[in-house]
C-alpha cells in the first residue's frame, strides 16, 4: 500500500496559461500533502505544505497567488500554476503522509512519480 | 535552516564493487534521515528510513547509517549492479515533517 499518483505526468503549455496538477493517494487517506519543485540537476525544494480542509503553508520565496494549492479531500491535492512562464518549467513532485489519527514528526512521506511542466 | 550536502556529486564504479555514498547535515535536531533513489525523469523511490533513535537500517544489499552527533549519514551498497545506476538523494526530516534534500549523488555502475 501507500501509492501516490500524479496527473498529468507531463504537460506543455503556452506562456500565460494556467496548469493544474493533481496528486492523489490511491490506497490511503492523507491529511497532509507536500509539493516540491526540482530544477534540472538540482535537488528537491519544498514549495508548500497542503493540509486537508485548510489553507496551504508556503515556503519563503514561493508566491501563493501564483501556485494555488487546494486540498479538498483526504485523497486529493491540486497545484495550479497560474499565468505560467518559461521560468516555471520544472519537475513538480508531491508527497503524502498517511492519516493516522494524529500527525507524528516521524511520519513517512510517500512520493508521487512527478509531473514535468514545460512552458513555451 | 537545515542544509544537506552529498559527496561525491557523481561516482562511477565497475560492477561488483562495494561503495559508500556520503550525506552530511548541519542541524543535528533531525527526526529521521531518509535515502531515496531517483531514476532520470522519474519520481522518488524510498530506500531506507532511519529514525533519530536508530543508528542504522538494512535492506538487502543496502545499509544506511546515521550519526546525529557528527551530522552524517552513509549509504553502503554491496556488490553493485548496473541496475543500481541512478541518482541517490538523502533527506533530513525536521519539524512538521519537512524534508530537506541533499543535491544527490549520480551513480553509474559499469558492466
PDB file of C-alpha atoms in Angstrom:
ATOM      1  CA  UNK A   1       0.000   0.000   0.000  1.00  0.00           C
ATOM      2  CA  UNK A   2       0.856   3.734   0.142  1.00  0.00           C
ATOM      3  CA  UNK A   3       0.733   4.588  -3.560  1.00  0.00           C
ATOM      4  CA  UNK A   4       0.667   8.209  -4.691  1.00  0.00           C
ATOM      5  CA  UNK A   5      -0.172   9.175  -8.248  1.00  0.00           C
ATOM      6  CA  UNK A   6       0.179  12.418 -10.161  1.00  0.00           C
ATOM      7  CA  UNK A   7      -1.643  13.614 -13.227  1.00  0.00           C
ATOM      8  CA  UNK A   8      -0.571  14.552 -15.767  1.00  0.00           C
ATOM      9  CA  UNK A   9       2.888  13.017 -15.928  1.00  0.00           C
ATOM     10  CA  UNK A  10       3.962  15.724 -18.314  1.00  0.00           C
ATOM     11  CA  UNK A  11       2.426  18.869 -19.746  1.00  0.00           C
ATOM     12  CA  UNK A  12       3.441  21.516 -22.253  1.00  0.00           C
ATOM     13  CA  UNK A  13       1.671  24.855 -22.225  1.00  0.00           C
ATOM     14  CA  UNK A  14       1.963  28.321 -23.646  1.00  0.00           C
ATOM     15  CA  UNK A  15       3.227  31.227 -21.585  1.00  0.00           C
ATOM     16  CA  UNK A  16       0.422  32.972 -19.737  1.00  0.00           C
ATOM     17  CA  UNK A  17      -1.843  29.953 -19.370  1.00  0.00           C
ATOM     18  CA  UNK A  18      -2.664  28.098 -16.154  1.00  0.00           C
ATOM     19  CA  UNK A  19      -1.884  24.462 -15.494  1.00  0.00           C
ATOM     20  CA  UNK A  20      -3.392  22.178 -12.851  1.00  0.00           C
ATOM     21  CA  UNK A  21      -1.505  19.202 -11.440  1.00  0.00           C
ATOM     22  CA  UNK A  22      -3.270  16.565  -9.360  1.00  0.00           C
ATOM     23  CA  UNK A  23      -1.787  14.497  -6.576  1.00  0.00           C
ATOM     24  CA  UNK A  24      -3.782  11.505  -5.328  1.00  0.00           C
ATOM     25  CA  UNK A  25      -3.211   8.987  -2.574  1.00  0.00           C
ATOM     26  CA  UNK A  26      -4.666   5.829  -4.107  1.00  0.00           C
ATOM     27  CA  UNK A  27      -4.918   3.425  -1.198  1.00  0.00           C
ATOM     28  CA  UNK A  28      -4.768   5.582   1.902  1.00  0.00           C
ATOM     29  CA  UNK A  29      -6.086   8.815   3.300  1.00  0.00           C
ATOM     30  CA  UNK A  30      -3.660  11.695   3.546  1.00  0.00           C
ATOM     31  CA  UNK A  31      -4.302  14.618   5.837  1.00  0.00           C
ATOM     32  CA  UNK A  32      -1.095  16.273   4.702  1.00  0.00           C
ATOM     33  CA  UNK A  33       0.489  16.519   1.294  1.00  0.00           C
ATOM     34  CA  UNK A  34       3.642  18.312   0.238  1.00  0.00           C
ATOM     35  CA  UNK A  35       4.553  19.924  -3.059  1.00  0.00           C
ATOM     36  CA  UNK A  36       8.188  20.027  -4.223  1.00  0.00           C
ATOM     37  CA  UNK A  37       9.889  21.522  -7.248  1.00  0.00           C
ATOM     38  CA  UNK A  38      13.037  20.193  -8.848  1.00  0.00           C
ATOM     39  CA  UNK A  39      15.007  22.122 -11.444  1.00  0.00           C
ATOM     40  CA  UNK A  40      17.395  20.252 -13.758  1.00  0.00           C
ATOM     41  CA  UNK A  41      20.361  18.751 -11.917  1.00  0.00           C
ATOM     42  CA  UNK A  42      19.205  20.267  -8.648  1.00  0.00           C
ATOM     43  CA  UNK A  43      17.608  18.720  -5.625  1.00  0.00           C
ATOM     44  CA  UNK A  44      14.008  18.911  -4.494  1.00  0.00           C
ATOM     45  CA  UNK A  45      12.879  22.107  -2.858  1.00  0.00           C
ATOM     46  CA  UNK A  46       9.753  22.185  -0.726  1.00  0.00           C
ATOM     47  CA  UNK A  47       7.207  24.669  -2.069  1.00  0.00           C
ATOM     48  CA  UNK A  48       4.278  24.250   0.261  1.00  0.00           C
ATOM     49  CA  UNK A  49       2.515  22.030   2.758  1.00  0.00           C
ATOM     50  CA  UNK A  50      -1.087  21.214   1.982  1.00  0.00           C
ATOM     51  CA  UNK A  51      -3.486  20.273   4.786  1.00  0.00           C
ATOM     52  CA  UNK A  52      -6.930  18.876   4.082  1.00  0.00           C
ATOM     53  CA  UNK A  53      -9.625  21.442   4.725  1.00  0.00           C
ATOM     54  CA  UNK A  54      -7.322  24.358   5.438  1.00  0.00           C
ATOM     55  CA  UNK A  55      -5.066  26.803   3.656  1.00  0.00           C
ATOM     56  CA  UNK A  56      -1.686  25.662   2.456  1.00  0.00           C
ATOM     57  CA  UNK A  57       1.504  26.824   4.115  1.00  0.00           C
ATOM     58  CA  UNK A  58       4.029  28.193   1.648  1.00  0.00           C
ATOM     59  CA  UNK A  59       7.787  28.239   1.989  1.00  0.00           C
ATOM     60  CA  UNK A  60       9.636  31.504   1.864  1.00  0.00           C
ATOM     61  CA  UNK A  61      10.015  32.802  -1.661  1.00  0.00           C
ATOM     62  CA  UNK A  62       7.094  30.827  -3.100  1.00  0.00           C
ATOM     63  CA  UNK A  63       4.256  33.027  -4.361  1.00  0.00           C
ATOM     64  CA  UNK A  64       0.964  31.745  -3.012  1.00  0.00           C
ATOM     65  CA  UNK A  65      -1.031  33.644  -5.621  1.00  0.00           C
ATOM     66  CA  UNK A  66       0.934  32.049  -8.414  1.00  0.00           C
ATOM     67  CA  UNK A  67       0.962  28.499  -7.075  1.00  0.00           C
ATOM     68  CA  UNK A  68      -2.565  27.792  -5.914  1.00  0.00           C
ATOM     69  CA  UNK A  69      -2.987  24.708  -3.754  1.00  0.00           C
ATOM     70  CA  UNK A  70      -6.281  23.059  -2.936  1.00  0.00           C
ATOM     71  CA  UNK A  71      -6.598  20.024  -0.662  1.00  0.00           C
ATOM     72  CA  UNK A  72     -10.324  19.397  -0.893  1.00  0.00           C
ATOM     73  CA  UNK A  73     -10.381  15.758   0.209  1.00  0.00           C
ATOM     74  CA  UNK A  74      -8.281  13.255   2.104  1.00  0.00           C
ATOM     75  CA  UNK A  75      -7.059  11.734  -1.145  1.00  0.00           C
ATOM     76  CA  UNK A  76      -6.564  14.690  -3.464  1.00  0.00           C
ATOM     77  CA  UNK A  77      -4.447  17.825  -3.548  1.00  0.00           C
ATOM     78  CA  UNK A  78      -4.079  20.049  -6.600  1.00  0.00           C
ATOM     79  CA  UNK A  79      -1.407  22.550  -7.567  1.00  0.00           C
ATOM     80  CA  UNK A  80      -2.354  25.184 -10.119  1.00  0.00           C
ATOM     81  CA  UNK A  81       0.420  27.179 -11.734  1.00  0.00           C
ATOM     82  CA  UNK A  82      -1.277  30.399 -12.770  1.00  0.00           C
ATOM     83  CA  UNK A  83      -0.054  32.535 -15.657  1.00  0.00           C
ATOM     84  CA  UNK A  84       2.823  30.170 -16.240  1.00  0.00           C
ATOM     85  CA  UNK A  85       6.099  31.474 -17.635  1.00  0.00           C
ATOM     86  CA  UNK A  86       9.142  29.653 -19.014  1.00  0.00           C
ATOM     87  CA  UNK A  87      10.957  30.022 -15.689  1.00  0.00           C
ATOM     88  CA  UNK A  88       8.200  27.894 -14.111  1.00  0.00           C
ATOM     89  CA  UNK A  89       9.299  24.958 -16.244  1.00  0.00           C
ATOM     90  CA  UNK A  90      10.321  22.307 -13.766  1.00  0.00           C
ATOM     91  CA  UNK A  91       9.624  18.870 -12.348  1.00  0.00           C
ATOM     92  CA  UNK A  92       6.881  19.044  -9.721  1.00  0.00           C
ATOM     93  CA  UNK A  93       6.647  16.212  -7.181  1.00  0.00           C
ATOM     94  CA  UNK A  94       4.083  15.701  -4.466  1.00  0.00           C
ATOM     95  CA  UNK A  95       4.201  13.528  -1.385  1.00  0.00           C
ATOM     96  CA  UNK A  96       1.628  12.417   1.132  1.00  0.00           C
ATOM     97  CA  UNK A  97       1.531  11.364   4.754  1.00  0.00           C
ATOM     98  CA  UNK A  98      -0.848   8.635   5.753  1.00  0.00           C
ATOM     99  CA  UNK A  99      -3.547   9.839   8.169  1.00  0.00           C
ATOM    100  CA  UNK A 100      -3.123   8.041  11.472  1.00  0.00           C
ATOM    101  CA  UNK A 101      -5.231   9.928  13.963  1.00  0.00           C
ATOM    102  CA  UNK A 102      -2.562  12.404  14.890  1.00  0.00           C
ATOM    103  CA  UNK A 103       0.435  13.520  12.921  1.00  0.00           C
ATOM    104  CA  UNK A 104       3.761  12.349  14.196  1.00  0.00           C
ATOM    105  CA  UNK A 105       7.016  14.057  13.369  1.00  0.00           C
ATOM    106  CA  UNK A 106       8.431  10.755  12.189  1.00  0.00           C
ATOM    107  CA  UNK A 107       5.700  10.026   9.666  1.00  0.00           C
ATOM    108  CA  UNK A 108       6.911   8.684   6.342  1.00  0.00           C
ATOM    109  CA  UNK A 109       6.272  10.692   3.192  1.00  0.00           C
ATOM    110  CA  UNK A 110       5.184   8.715   0.148  1.00  0.00           C
ATOM    111  CA  UNK A 111       6.146  10.344  -3.124  1.00  0.00           C
ATOM    112  CA  UNK A 112       4.346  10.592  -6.431  1.00  0.00           C
ATOM    113  CA  UNK A 113       6.073   9.979  -9.768  1.00  0.00           C
ATOM    114  CA  UNK A 114       6.289  13.680 -10.604  1.00  0.00           C
ATOM    115  CA  UNK A 115       4.940  15.977 -13.326  1.00  0.00           C
ATOM    116  CA  UNK A 116       7.198  17.544 -15.931  1.00  0.00           C
ATOM    117  CA  UNK A 117       5.976  21.045 -16.808  1.00  0.00           C
ATOM    118  CA  UNK A 118       7.349  22.824 -19.861  1.00  0.00           C
ATOM    119  CA  UNK A 119       6.205  26.361 -20.542  1.00  0.00           C
ATOM    120  CA  UNK A 120       6.882  27.636 -24.047  1.00  0.00           C
TER     121      UNK A 120
ATOM    122  CA  UNK B   1      17.827  26.238   8.230  1.00  0.00           C
ATOM    123  CA  UNK B   2      18.840  22.670   7.576  1.00  0.00           C
ATOM    124  CA  UNK B   3      21.423  22.243   4.816  1.00  0.00           C
ATOM    125  CA  UNK B   4      22.170  18.825   3.401  1.00  0.00           C
ATOM    126  CA  UNK B   5      25.272  18.071   1.362  1.00  0.00           C
ATOM    127  CA  UNK B   6      26.128  14.934  -0.562  1.00  0.00           C
ATOM    128  CA  UNK B   7      29.578  13.887  -1.642  1.00  0.00           C
ATOM    129  CA  UNK B   8      30.565  12.918  -4.250  1.00  0.00           C
ATOM    130  CA  UNK B   9      28.243  14.552  -6.767  1.00  0.00           C
ATOM    131  CA  UNK B  10      28.933  11.764  -9.250  1.00  0.00           C
ATOM    132  CA  UNK B  11      30.516   8.341  -8.963  1.00  0.00           C
ATOM    133  CA  UNK B  12      31.369   5.633 -11.484  1.00  0.00           C
ATOM    134  CA  UNK B  13      32.299   2.142 -10.358  1.00  0.00           C
ATOM    135  CA  UNK B  14      32.742  -1.215 -12.080  1.00  0.00           C
ATOM    136  CA  UNK B  15      30.083  -3.831 -11.474  1.00  0.00           C
ATOM    137  CA  UNK B  16      30.571  -5.853  -8.320  1.00  0.00           C
ATOM    138  CA  UNK B  17      32.263  -3.169  -6.284  1.00  0.00           C
ATOM    139  CA  UNK B  18      31.088  -2.113  -2.865  1.00  0.00           C
ATOM    140  CA  UNK B  19      30.583   1.631  -2.477  1.00  0.00           C
ATOM    141  CA  UNK B  20      29.683   4.286   0.049  1.00  0.00           C
ATOM    142  CA  UNK B  21      27.673   7.444  -0.514  1.00  0.00           C
ATOM    143  CA  UNK B  22      28.004  10.254   1.988  1.00  0.00           C
ATOM    144  CA  UNK B  23      25.467  12.707   3.334  1.00  0.00           C
ATOM    145  CA  UNK B  24      26.077  15.481   5.851  1.00  0.00           C
ATOM    146  CA  UNK B  25      23.597  17.808   7.510  1.00  0.00           C
ATOM    147  CA  UNK B  26      24.054  20.975   9.512  1.00  0.00           C
ATOM    148  CA  UNK B  27      21.250  20.684  12.062  1.00  0.00           C
ATOM    149  CA  UNK B  28      21.553  17.597  14.260  1.00  0.00           C
ATOM    150  CA  UNK B  29      17.990  18.082  15.513  1.00  0.00           C
ATOM    151  CA  UNK B  30      16.516  15.848  12.850  1.00  0.00           C
ATOM    152  CA  UNK B  31      13.717  13.354  13.430  1.00  0.00           C
ATOM    153  CA  UNK B  32      14.734  10.985  10.698  1.00  0.00           C
ATOM    154  CA  UNK B  33      17.070  10.558   7.755  1.00  0.00           C
ATOM    155  CA  UNK B  34      15.861   9.025   4.544  1.00  0.00           C
ATOM    156  CA  UNK B  35      17.635   7.759   1.456  1.00  0.00           C
ATOM    157  CA  UNK B  36      15.895   7.831  -1.916  1.00  0.00           C
ATOM    158  CA  UNK B  37      16.635   6.662  -5.392  1.00  0.00           C
ATOM    159  CA  UNK B  38      15.645   8.722  -8.422  1.00  0.00           C
ATOM    160  CA  UNK B  39      15.869   7.458 -11.978  1.00  0.00           C
ATOM    161  CA  UNK B  40      16.163  10.052 -14.784  1.00  0.00           C
ATOM    162  CA  UNK B  41      12.921  11.964 -15.238  1.00  0.00           C
ATOM    163  CA  UNK B  42      11.180   9.908 -12.581  1.00  0.00           C
ATOM    164  CA  UNK B  43       9.917  10.371  -9.054  1.00  0.00           C
ATOM    165  CA  UNK B  44      11.481   9.136  -5.853  1.00  0.00           C
ATOM    166  CA  UNK B  45      11.709   5.639  -4.510  1.00  0.00           C
ATOM    167  CA  UNK B  46      12.286   5.411  -0.787  1.00  0.00           C
ATOM    168  CA  UNK B  47      15.140   3.046   0.040  1.00  0.00           C
ATOM    169  CA  UNK B  48      15.741   3.330   3.761  1.00  0.00           C
ATOM    170  CA  UNK B  49      14.403   5.425   6.622  1.00  0.00           C
ATOM    171  CA  UNK B  50      16.373   5.818   9.826  1.00  0.00           C
ATOM    172  CA  UNK B  51      14.612   7.291  12.830  1.00  0.00           C
ATOM    173  CA  UNK B  52      16.641   9.625  15.035  1.00  0.00           C
ATOM    174  CA  UNK B  53      16.783   6.974  17.759  1.00  0.00           C
ATOM    175  CA  UNK B  54      18.318   4.415  15.406  1.00  0.00           C
ATOM    176  CA  UNK B  55      21.886   4.031  14.184  1.00  0.00           C
ATOM    177  CA  UNK B  56      21.353   2.063  11.006  1.00  0.00           C
ATOM    178  CA  UNK B  57      18.913   0.291   8.729  1.00  0.00           C
ATOM    179  CA  UNK B  58      19.468  -2.533   6.268  1.00  0.00           C
ATOM    180  CA  UNK B  59      17.553  -3.699   3.235  1.00  0.00           C
ATOM    181  CA  UNK B  60      19.104  -6.342   1.019  1.00  0.00           C
ATOM    182  CA  UNK B  61      22.387  -5.028  -0.354  1.00  0.00           C
ATOM    183  CA  UNK B  62      21.801  -1.594   1.157  1.00  0.00           C
ATOM    184  CA  UNK B  63      22.852  -0.398   4.577  1.00  0.00           C
ATOM    185  CA  UNK B  64      22.359   3.129   5.842  1.00  0.00           C
ATOM    186  CA  UNK B  65      23.890   4.556   8.995  1.00  0.00           C
ATOM    187  CA  UNK B  66      23.127   7.688  10.949  1.00  0.00           C
ATOM    188  CA  UNK B  67      25.401   9.618  13.312  1.00  0.00           C
ATOM    189  CA  UNK B  68      23.437  12.598  14.565  1.00  0.00           C
ATOM    190  CA  UNK B  69      26.251  13.982  16.690  1.00  0.00           C
ATOM    191  CA  UNK B  70      28.547  14.377  13.715  1.00  0.00           C
ATOM    192  CA  UNK B  71      25.757  15.255  11.300  1.00  0.00           C
ATOM    193  CA  UNK B  72      26.489  12.402   8.920  1.00  0.00           C
ATOM    194  CA  UNK B  73      24.816   9.515   7.210  1.00  0.00           C
ATOM    195  CA  UNK B  74      26.194   6.962   4.814  1.00  0.00           C
ATOM    196  CA  UNK B  75      24.584   4.620   2.330  1.00  0.00           C
ATOM    197  CA  UNK B  76      26.550   1.454   1.696  1.00  0.00           C
ATOM    198  CA  UNK B  77      25.785  -0.537  -1.444  1.00  0.00           C
ATOM    199  CA  UNK B  78      27.279  -4.007  -1.610  1.00  0.00           C
ATOM    200  CA  UNK B  79      28.127  -5.849  -4.822  1.00  0.00           C
ATOM    201  CA  UNK B  80      26.916  -3.054  -7.084  1.00  0.00           C
ATOM    202  CA  UNK B  81      24.951  -3.889 -10.229  1.00  0.00           C
ATOM    203  CA  UNK B  82      24.233  -1.884 -13.419  1.00  0.00           C
ATOM    204  CA  UNK B  83      20.632  -1.635 -12.272  1.00  0.00           C
ATOM    205  CA  UNK B  84      21.809   0.385  -9.289  1.00  0.00           C
ATOM    206  CA  UNK B  85      22.686   3.261 -11.636  1.00  0.00           C
ATOM    207  CA  UNK B  86      20.583   6.240 -10.565  1.00  0.00           C
ATOM    208  CA  UNK B  87      20.747   9.404  -8.517  1.00  0.00           C
ATOM    209  CA  UNK B  88      20.683   8.827  -4.781  1.00  0.00           C
ATOM    210  CA  UNK B  89      19.230  11.523  -2.556  1.00  0.00           C
ATOM    211  CA  UNK B  90      19.355  11.814   1.195  1.00  0.00           C
ATOM    212  CA  UNK B  91      16.872  13.931   3.095  1.00  0.00           C
ATOM    213  CA  UNK B  92      16.757  15.041   6.705  1.00  0.00           C
ATOM    214  CA  UNK B  93      13.344  15.196   8.334  1.00  0.00           C
ATOM    215  CA  UNK B  94      12.831  18.134  10.671  1.00  0.00           C
ATOM    216  CA  UNK B  95       9.865  19.615  12.458  1.00  0.00           C
ATOM    217  CA  UNK B  96       6.450  19.464  10.804  1.00  0.00           C
ATOM    218  CA  UNK B  97       7.640  16.613   8.604  1.00  0.00           C
ATOM    219  CA  UNK B  98       9.689  18.915   6.410  1.00  0.00           C
ATOM    220  CA  UNK B  99      12.276  17.081   4.365  1.00  0.00           C
ATOM    221  CA  UNK B 100      15.469  18.874   3.397  1.00  0.00           C
ATOM    222  CA  UNK B 101      17.050  17.163   0.441  1.00  0.00           C
ATOM    223  CA  UNK B 102      20.677  16.936  -0.500  1.00  0.00           C
ATOM    224  CA  UNK B 103      21.894  17.644  -4.003  1.00  0.00           C
ATOM    225  CA  UNK B 104      22.272  13.955  -4.792  1.00  0.00           C
ATOM    226  CA  UNK B 105      24.973  11.576  -5.955  1.00  0.00           C
ATOM    227  CA  UNK B 106      24.693  10.321  -9.514  1.00  0.00           C
ATOM    228  CA  UNK B 107      25.883   6.719  -9.536  1.00  0.00           C
ATOM    229  CA  UNK B 108      26.918   4.826 -12.656  1.00  0.00           C
ATOM    230  CA  UNK B 109      27.739   1.149 -12.372  1.00  0.00           C
ATOM    231  CA  UNK B 110      29.704  -0.004 -15.377  1.00  0.00           C
ATOM    232  CA  UNK B 111      29.034  -3.553 -16.588  1.00  0.00           C
TER     233      UNK B 111
END
